[in-house]
Coordinates of C-alpha atoms in Angstrom, one line a residue:
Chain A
X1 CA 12.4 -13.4 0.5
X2 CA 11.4 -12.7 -3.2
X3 CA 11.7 -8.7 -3.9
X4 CA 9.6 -6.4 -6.3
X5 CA 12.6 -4.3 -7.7
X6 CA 11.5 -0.4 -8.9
X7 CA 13.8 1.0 -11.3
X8 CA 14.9 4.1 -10.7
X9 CA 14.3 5.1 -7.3
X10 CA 14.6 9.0 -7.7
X11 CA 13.7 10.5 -11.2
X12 CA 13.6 14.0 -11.9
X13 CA 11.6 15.3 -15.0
X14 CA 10.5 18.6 -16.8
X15 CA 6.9 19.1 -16.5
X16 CA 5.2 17.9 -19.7
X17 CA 8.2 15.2 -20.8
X18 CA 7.3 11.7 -20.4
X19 CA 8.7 9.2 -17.6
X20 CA 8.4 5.4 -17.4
X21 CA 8.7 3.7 -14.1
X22 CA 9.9 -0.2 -14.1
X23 CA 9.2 -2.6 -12.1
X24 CA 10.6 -6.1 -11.9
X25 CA 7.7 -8.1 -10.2
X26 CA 8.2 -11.3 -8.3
X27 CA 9.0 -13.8 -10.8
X28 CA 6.0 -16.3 -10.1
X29 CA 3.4 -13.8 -9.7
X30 CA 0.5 -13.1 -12.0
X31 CA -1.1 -9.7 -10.6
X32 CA 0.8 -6.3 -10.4
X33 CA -0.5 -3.1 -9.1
X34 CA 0.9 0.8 -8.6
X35 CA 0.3 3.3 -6.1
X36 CA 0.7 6.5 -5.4
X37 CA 1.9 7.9 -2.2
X38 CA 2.0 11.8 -2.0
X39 CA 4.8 12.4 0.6
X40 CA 3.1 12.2 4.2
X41 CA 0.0 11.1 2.6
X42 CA -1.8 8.3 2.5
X43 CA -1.1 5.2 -0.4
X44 CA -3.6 5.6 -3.2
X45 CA -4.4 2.6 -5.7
X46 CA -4.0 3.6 -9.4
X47 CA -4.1 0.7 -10.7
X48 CA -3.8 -3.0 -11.3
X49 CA -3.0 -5.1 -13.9
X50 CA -3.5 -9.3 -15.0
X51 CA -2.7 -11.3 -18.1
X52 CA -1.8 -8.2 -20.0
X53 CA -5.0 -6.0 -19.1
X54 CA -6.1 -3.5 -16.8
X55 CA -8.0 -5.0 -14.2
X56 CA -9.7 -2.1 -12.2
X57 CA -8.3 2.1 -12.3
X58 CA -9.0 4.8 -9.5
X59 CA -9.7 8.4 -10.9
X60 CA -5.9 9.2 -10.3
X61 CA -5.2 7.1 -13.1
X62 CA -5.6 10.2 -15.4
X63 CA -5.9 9.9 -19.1
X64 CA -1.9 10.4 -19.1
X65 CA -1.1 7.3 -17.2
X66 CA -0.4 4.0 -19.1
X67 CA 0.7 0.5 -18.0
X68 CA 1.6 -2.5 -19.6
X69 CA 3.8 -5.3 -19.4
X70 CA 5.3 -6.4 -22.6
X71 CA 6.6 -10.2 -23.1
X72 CA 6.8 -10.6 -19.7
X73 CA 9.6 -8.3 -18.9
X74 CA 9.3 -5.4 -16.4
X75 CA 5.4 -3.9 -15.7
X76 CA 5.7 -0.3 -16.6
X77 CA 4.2 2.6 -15.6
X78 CA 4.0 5.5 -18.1
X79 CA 3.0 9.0 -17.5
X80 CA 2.8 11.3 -20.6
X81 CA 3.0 14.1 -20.3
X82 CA 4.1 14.8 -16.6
X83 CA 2.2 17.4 -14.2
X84 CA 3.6 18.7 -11.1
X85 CA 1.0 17.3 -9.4
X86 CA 2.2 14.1 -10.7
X87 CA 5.1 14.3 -8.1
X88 CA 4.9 11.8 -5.2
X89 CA 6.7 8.2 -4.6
X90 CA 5.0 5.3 -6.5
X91 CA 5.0 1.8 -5.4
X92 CA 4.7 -1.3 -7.7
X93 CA 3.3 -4.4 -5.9
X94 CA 2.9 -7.6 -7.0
X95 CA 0.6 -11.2 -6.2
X96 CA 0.6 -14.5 -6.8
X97 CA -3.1 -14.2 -6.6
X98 CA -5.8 -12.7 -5.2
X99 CA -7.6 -15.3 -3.1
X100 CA -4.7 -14.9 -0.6
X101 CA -3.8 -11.8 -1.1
X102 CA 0.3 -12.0 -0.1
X103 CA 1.9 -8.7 -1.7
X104 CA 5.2 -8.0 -2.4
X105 CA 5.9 -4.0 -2.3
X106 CA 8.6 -2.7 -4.0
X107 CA 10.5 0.1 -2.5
X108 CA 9.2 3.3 -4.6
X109 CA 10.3 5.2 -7.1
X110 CA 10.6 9.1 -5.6
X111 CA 9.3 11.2 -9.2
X112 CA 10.0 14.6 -9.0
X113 CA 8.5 16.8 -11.5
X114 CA 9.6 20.1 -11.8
Chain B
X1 CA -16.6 1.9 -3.1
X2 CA -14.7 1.1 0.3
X3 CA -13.6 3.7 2.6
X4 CA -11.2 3.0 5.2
X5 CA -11.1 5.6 8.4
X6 CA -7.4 5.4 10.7
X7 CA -7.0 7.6 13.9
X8 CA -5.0 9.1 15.4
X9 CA -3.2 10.5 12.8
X10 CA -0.5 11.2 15.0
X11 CA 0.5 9.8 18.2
X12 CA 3.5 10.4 20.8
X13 CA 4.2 7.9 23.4
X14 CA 6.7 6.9 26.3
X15 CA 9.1 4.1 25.7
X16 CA 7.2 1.1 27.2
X17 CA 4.3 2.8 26.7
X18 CA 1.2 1.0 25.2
X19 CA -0.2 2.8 21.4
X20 CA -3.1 2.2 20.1
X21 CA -3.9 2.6 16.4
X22 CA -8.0 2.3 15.0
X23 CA -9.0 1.7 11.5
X24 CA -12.9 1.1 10.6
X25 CA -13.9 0.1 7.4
X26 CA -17.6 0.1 5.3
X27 CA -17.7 -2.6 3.3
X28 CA -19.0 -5.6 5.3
X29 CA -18.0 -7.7 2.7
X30 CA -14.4 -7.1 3.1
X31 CA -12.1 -10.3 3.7
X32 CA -8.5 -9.4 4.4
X33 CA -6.9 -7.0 6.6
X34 CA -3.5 -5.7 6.9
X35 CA -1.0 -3.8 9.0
X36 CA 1.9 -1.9 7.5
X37 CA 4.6 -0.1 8.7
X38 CA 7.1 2.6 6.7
X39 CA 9.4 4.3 7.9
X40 CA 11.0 7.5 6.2
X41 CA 12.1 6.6 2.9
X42 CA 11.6 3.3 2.9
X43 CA 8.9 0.8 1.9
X44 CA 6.3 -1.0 3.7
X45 CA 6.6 -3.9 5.9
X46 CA 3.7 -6.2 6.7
X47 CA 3.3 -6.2 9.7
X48 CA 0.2 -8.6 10.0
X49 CA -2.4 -10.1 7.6
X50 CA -5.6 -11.1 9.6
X51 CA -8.6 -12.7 7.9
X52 CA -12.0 -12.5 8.5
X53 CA -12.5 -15.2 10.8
X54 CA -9.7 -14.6 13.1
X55 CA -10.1 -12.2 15.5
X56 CA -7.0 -11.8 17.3
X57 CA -3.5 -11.9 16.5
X58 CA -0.5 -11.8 18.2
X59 CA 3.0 -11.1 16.8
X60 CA 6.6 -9.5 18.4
X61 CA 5.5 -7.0 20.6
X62 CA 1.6 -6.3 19.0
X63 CA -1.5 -7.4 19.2
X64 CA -4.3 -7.3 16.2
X65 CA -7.9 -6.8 16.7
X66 CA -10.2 -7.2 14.4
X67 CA -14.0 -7.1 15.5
X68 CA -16.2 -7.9 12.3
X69 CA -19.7 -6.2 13.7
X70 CA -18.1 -3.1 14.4
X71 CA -16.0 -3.3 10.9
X72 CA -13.3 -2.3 13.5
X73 CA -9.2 -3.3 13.1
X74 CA -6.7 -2.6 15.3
X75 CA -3.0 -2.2 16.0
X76 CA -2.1 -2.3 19.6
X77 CA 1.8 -2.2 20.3
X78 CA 2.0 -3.3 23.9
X79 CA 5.2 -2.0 24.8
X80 CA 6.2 0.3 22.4
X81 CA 10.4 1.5 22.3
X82 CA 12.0 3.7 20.0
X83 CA 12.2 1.6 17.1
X84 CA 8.8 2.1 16.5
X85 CA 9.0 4.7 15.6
X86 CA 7.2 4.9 12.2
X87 CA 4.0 5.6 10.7
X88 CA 1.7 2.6 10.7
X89 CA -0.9 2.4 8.0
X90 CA -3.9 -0.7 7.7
X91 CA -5.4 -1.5 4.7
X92 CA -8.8 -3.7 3.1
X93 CA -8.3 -5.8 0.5
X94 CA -10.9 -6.1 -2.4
X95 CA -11.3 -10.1 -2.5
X96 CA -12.4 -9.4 -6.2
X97 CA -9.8 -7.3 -7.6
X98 CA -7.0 -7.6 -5.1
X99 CA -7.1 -4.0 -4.5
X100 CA -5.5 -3.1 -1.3
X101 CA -7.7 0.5 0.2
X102 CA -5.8 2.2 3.0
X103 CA -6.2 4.5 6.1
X104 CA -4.5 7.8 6.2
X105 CA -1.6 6.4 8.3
X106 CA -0.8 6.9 12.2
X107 CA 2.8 8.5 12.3
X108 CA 3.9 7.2 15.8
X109 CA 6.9 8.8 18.1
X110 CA 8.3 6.8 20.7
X111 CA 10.3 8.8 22.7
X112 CA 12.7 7.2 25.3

């Protein structure tokens, strides 16, 4: 079926540079969201993201975080600058909507901040 | 906001053994449900999507509950073998926002 595509999938960074996760949503869809996933955690919302705005952001979104999605190309997650805590595996999902709620889930980017 | 609850955290079981996995949920208003499972490194895979008026489901080798008066979901593999192996993790979605809220997870060992 249709794949969310996360570009890189491992990314090691010096604490304090900045780091951009892409993601390549499913081509039809109109909604995008990240998550975080803290390795053997839980998956926490950070965000999500329609017609070029920020919809609704959990307090791990922190003041460093940015998204966007500019003409259309890949949805982006920006952290600036990078924490250690900031280390986990993030997850890009996208929807066609959310009345039905079908999700595609990409298959993580692994950030490693050192 | 919504909180989502999922025990056990862990679980160990025979191979053809049943597991059980139990997520509650507060917001009554809640529509749709979900079922993942991940397995090391990897993404997740739906498992199940259940709406609010359908109680039970029945896929390849599980069986969803989901009891609306309770706010109550559940993940029942029937006869569980080693490639289940995984941790399992359910999730509410915000009908408004399309914000998906999740348990803890359930990492599940089938051993043979």
């Amino acid at each position: 079926g249709p794949k969310v595509l996360q570009i890189p999938s491992h990314q090691i960074i010096d604490m304090g540079q900045m780091v951009t996760l892409n993601c390549d949503p499913v081509s039809n869809h109109l909604y995008f969201y990240w998550y975080k996933q803290i390795l053997g955690q839980q998956m926490e919302f950070l965000v999500n993201f329609y017609n070029g705005k920020v919809m609704e952001k959990s307090k791990l979104f922190k003041d460093q975080f940015s998204v966007e999605r500019p003409d259309g190309s890949y949805f982006t997650l920006k952290i600036q600058p990078t924490a250690l805590e900031d280390s986990a595996v993030y997850f890009c999902a996208s929807s066609w909507d959310i009345a039905n709620s079908d999700y595609t889930f990409g298959s993580g980017t692994r950030l490693l901040v050192i | 906001g919504e909180q989502v609850e999922q025990r056990p955290p862990h679980l160990s079981v025979r191979e053809g053994d049943s597991a059980v996995i139990t997520c509650t949920y507060t917001d009554p208003n809640s529509y749709y449900f979900f079922w993942y499972k991940q397995e090391p490194g990897a993404s997740l895979q739906l498992l199940m999507k259940v709406f609010s008026s359908t109680e039970i489901n029945e896929g390849q080798g599980f069986t969803v509950l989901l009891n609306k008066k309770d706010k109550r979901l559940s993940l029942n593999l029937t006869a569980a073998h080693p490639g289940d192996s995984a941790a399992y993790f359910c999730a509410v979605s915000d009908s408004n926002t399309g914000k998906l809220t999740f348990g803890d997870g359930t990492v599940l060992t089938v051993k043979p």
